[in-house]
CSV table of C-alpha atoms and ligand atoms in Angstrom, one decimal:
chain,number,residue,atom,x,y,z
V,1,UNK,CA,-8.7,94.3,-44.8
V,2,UNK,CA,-4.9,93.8,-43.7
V,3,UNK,CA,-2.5,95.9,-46.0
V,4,UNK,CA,-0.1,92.5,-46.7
V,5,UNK,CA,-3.4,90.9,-48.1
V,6,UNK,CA,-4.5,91.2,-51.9
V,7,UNK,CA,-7.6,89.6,-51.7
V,8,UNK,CA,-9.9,87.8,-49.8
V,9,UNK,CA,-10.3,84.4,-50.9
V,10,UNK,CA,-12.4,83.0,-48.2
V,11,UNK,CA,-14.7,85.0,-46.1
V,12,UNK,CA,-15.5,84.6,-42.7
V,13,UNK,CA,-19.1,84.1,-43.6
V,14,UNK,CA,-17.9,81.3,-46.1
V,15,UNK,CA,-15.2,79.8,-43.6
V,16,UNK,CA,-18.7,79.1,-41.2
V,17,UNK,CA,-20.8,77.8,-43.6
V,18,UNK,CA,-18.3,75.5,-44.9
V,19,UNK,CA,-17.2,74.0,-41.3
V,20,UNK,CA,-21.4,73.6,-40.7
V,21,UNK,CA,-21.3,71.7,-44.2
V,22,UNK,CA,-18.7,69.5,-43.3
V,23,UNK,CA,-19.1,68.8,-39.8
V,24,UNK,CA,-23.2,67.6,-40.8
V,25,UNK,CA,-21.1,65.1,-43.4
V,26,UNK,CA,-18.8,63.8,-40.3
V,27,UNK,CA,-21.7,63.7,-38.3
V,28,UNK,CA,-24.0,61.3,-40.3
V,29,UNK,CA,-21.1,59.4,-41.2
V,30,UNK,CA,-19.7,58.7,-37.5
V,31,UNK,CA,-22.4,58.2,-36.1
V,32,UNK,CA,-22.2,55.0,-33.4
V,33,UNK,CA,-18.1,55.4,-33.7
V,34,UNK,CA,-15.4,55.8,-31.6
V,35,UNK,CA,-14.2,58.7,-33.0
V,36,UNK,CA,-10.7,60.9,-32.1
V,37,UNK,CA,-10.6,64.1,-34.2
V,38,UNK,CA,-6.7,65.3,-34.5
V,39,UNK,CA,-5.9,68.5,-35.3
V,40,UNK,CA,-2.5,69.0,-37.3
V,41,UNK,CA,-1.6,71.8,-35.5
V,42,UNK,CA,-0.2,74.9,-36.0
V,43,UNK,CA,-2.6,75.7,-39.2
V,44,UNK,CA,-5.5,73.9,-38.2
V,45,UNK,CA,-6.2,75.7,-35.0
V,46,UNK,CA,-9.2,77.8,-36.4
V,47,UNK,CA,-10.7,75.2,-38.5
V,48,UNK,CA,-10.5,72.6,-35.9
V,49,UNK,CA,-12.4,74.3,-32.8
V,50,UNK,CA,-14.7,75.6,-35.4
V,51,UNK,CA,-15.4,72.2,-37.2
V,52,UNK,CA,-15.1,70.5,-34.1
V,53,UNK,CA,-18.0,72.3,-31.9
V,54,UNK,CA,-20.3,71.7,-35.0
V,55,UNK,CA,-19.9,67.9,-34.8
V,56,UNK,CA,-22.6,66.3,-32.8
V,57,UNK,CA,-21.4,63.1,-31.5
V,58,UNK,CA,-19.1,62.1,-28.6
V,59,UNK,CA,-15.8,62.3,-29.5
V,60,UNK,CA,-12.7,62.8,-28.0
V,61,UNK,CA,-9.8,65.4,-29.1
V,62,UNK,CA,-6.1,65.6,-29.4
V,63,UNK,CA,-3.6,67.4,-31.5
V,64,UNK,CA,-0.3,66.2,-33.6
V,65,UNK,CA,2.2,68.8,-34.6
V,66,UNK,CA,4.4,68.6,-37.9
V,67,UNK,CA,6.4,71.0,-39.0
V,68,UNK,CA,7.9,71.2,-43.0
V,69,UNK,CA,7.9,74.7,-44.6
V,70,UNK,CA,10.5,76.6,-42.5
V,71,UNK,CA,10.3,80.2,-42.7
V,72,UNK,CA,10.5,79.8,-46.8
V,73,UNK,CA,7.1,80.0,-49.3
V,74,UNK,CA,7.6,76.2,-50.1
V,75,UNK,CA,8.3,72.5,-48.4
V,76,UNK,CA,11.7,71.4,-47.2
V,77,UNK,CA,10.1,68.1,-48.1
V,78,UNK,CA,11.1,67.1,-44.6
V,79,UNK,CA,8.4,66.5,-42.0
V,80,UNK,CA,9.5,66.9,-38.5
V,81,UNK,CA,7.2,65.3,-35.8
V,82,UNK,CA,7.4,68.3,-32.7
V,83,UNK,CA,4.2,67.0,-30.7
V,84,UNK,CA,2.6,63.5,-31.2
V,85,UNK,CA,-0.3,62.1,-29.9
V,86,UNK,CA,-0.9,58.3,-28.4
V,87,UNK,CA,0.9,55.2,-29.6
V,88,UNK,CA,-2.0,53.2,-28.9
V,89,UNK,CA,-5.3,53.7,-31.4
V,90,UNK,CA,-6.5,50.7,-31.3
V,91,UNK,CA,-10.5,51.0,-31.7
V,92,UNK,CA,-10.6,54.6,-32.7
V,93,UNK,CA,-11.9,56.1,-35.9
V,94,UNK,CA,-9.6,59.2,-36.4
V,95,UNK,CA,-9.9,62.3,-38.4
V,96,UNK,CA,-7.4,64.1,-38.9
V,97,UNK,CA,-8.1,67.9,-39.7
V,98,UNK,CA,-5.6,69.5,-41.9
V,99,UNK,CA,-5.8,73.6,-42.8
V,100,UNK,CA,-4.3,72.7,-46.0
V,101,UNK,CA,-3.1,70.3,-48.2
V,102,UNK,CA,-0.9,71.2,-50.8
V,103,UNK,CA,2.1,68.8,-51.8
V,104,UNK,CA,0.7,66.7,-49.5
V,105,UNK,CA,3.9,65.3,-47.2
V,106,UNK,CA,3.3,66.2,-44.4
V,107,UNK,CA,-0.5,64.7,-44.6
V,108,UNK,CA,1.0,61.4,-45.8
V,109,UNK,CA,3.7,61.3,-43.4
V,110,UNK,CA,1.3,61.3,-40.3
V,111,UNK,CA,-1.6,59.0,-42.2
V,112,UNK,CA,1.5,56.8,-42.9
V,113,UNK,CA,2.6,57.0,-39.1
V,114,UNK,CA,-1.1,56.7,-37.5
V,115,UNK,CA,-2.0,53.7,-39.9
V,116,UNK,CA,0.9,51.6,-37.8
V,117,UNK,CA,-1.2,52.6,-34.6
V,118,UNK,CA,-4.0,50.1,-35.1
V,119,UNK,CA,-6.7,52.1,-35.2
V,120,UNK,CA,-10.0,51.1,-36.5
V,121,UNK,CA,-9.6,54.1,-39.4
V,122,UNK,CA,-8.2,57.0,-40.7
V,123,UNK,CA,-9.6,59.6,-42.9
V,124,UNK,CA,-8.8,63.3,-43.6
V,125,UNK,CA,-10.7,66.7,-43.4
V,126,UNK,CA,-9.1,69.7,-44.9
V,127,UNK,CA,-10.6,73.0,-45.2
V,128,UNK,CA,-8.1,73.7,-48.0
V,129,UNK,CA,-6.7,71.8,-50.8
V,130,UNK,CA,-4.5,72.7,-53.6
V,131,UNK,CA,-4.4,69.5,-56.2
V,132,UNK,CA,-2.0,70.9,-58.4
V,133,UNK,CA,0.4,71.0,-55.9
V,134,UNK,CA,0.4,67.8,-55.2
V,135,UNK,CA,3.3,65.6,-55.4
V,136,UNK,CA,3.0,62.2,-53.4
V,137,UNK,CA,-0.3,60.2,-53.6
V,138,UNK,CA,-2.5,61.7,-50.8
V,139,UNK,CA,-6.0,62.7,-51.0
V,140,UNK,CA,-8.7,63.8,-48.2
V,141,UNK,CA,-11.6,62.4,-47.5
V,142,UNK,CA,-13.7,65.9,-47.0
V,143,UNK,CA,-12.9,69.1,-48.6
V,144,UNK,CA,-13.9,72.4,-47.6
V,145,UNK,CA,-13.0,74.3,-50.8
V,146,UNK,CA,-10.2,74.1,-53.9
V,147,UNK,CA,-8.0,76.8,-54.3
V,148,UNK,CA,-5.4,78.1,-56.6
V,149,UNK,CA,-1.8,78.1,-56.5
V,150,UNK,CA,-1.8,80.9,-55.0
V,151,UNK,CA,0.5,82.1,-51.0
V,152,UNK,CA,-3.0,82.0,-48.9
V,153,UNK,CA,-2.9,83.1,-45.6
V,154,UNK,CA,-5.4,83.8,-42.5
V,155,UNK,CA,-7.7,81.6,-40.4
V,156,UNK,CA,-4.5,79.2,-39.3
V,157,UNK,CA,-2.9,79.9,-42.2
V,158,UNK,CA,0.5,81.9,-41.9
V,159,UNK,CA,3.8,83.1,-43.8
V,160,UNK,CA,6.7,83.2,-41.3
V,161,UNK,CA,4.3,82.7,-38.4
V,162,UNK,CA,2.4,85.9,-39.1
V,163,UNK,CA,-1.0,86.2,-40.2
V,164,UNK,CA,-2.5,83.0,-38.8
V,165,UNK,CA,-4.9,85.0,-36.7
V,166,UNK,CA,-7.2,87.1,-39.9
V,167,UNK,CA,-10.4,85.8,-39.8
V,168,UNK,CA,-10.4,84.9,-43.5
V,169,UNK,CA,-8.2,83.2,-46.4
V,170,UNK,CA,-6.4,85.8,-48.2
V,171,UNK,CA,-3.7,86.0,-50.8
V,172,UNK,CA,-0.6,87.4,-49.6
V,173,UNK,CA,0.7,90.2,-51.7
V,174,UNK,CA,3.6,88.9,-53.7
V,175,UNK,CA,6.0,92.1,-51.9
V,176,UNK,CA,5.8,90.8,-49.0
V,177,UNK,CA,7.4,87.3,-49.7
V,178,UNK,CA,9.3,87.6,-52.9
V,179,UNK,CA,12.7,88.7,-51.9
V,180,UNK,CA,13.0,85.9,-49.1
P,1,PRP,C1,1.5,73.5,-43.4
P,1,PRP,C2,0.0,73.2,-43.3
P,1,PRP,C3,0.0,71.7,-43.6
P,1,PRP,C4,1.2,71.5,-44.5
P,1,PRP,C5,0.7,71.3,-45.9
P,1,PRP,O1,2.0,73.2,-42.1
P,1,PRP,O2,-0.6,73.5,-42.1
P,1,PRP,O3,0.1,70.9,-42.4
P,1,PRP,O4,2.0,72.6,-44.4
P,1,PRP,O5,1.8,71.2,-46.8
P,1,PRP,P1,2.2,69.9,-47.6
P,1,PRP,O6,0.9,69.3,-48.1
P,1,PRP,O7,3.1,70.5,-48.7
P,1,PRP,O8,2.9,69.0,-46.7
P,1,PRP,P2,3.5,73.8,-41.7
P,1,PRP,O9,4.4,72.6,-41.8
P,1,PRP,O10,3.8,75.0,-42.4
P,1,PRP,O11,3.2,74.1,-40.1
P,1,PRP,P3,2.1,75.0,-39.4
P,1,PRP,O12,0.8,74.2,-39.5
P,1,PRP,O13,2.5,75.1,-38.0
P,1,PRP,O14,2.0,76.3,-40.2
């Protein structure tokens, strides 16, 4: 396990079985769509190719990038739109796959954007959420697992762009964050 890490929240084995699980759910319930899976990148990039090549319907994919945190431990509140994806939905189904949702800005910000796109629908996977985070009115439609209000990392997941590429959800050790 990486020294920063003080435990492992998720584990690789769980991370799989939970992006089988949920890609079976999308699956049934797209069937005969025109669906566009969008990844929120940076934090989604592991979920999203792993939930993505479980998913057994046509599809097509693109990515949207938002940015909020900053190099800090918690939201500016401000969402920043640094990649988008087309103006133009009109007809698809999109899901947008989120690593996390946690106060939930930046998830409502893009579902509030996309929604003006005319597409057909809109509906959220995230492989993490945090509900007692929350602070605007924002839910997913699929949930990989609940967890604490804990500083998780891994799998997508970073703290000041490190630690994205662990193959599991840990909890960062409180040393290496508290004094920024
Ligand atoms: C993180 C995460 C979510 C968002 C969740 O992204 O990937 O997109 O924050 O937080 P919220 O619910 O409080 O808005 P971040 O802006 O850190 O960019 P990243 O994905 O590139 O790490």
């Amino acid at each position: 396990m990486n020294k920063d890490i003080e435990k492992i929240l998720v584990t690789e084995q769980e991370l799989n079985i939970i992006a089988k699980k949920l890609a079976k759910q999308i699956t049934e319930d797209y069937a005969g769509k025109k669906l566009l899976i969008v990844g929120v990148l940076k934090g989604s990039i592991y979920f999203f190719t792993d939930l993505s090549r479980y998913i057994e319907l046509p599809c097509n994919i693109d990515f949207i990038q938002a940015s909020s945190y900053g190099a800090g431990t918690t939201t500016s509140g401000t969402i920043k739109i640094i990649k988008d994806i087309s103006d133009d939905l009109s007809g698809f189904d999109v899901l947008l796959v989120e690593d996390i949702l946690d106060t939930g800005r930046t998830l409502k910000h893009i579902k509030d954007m996309i929604a003006k796109r005319n597409p057909n629908s809109i509906a959220v996977v995230t492989l993490l959420d945090k509900p007692a985070r929350r602070e605007v009115d924002i839910y997913a439609d699929y949930i990989g697992v609940d967890v604490p209000n804990a500083f998780v990392v891994g799998y997508g997941l970073d703290y000041n762009q490190y630690y994205r590429n662990l193959p599991y959800i840990g909890i960062l050790k409180e040393e290496v964050y508290k004094n920024n």
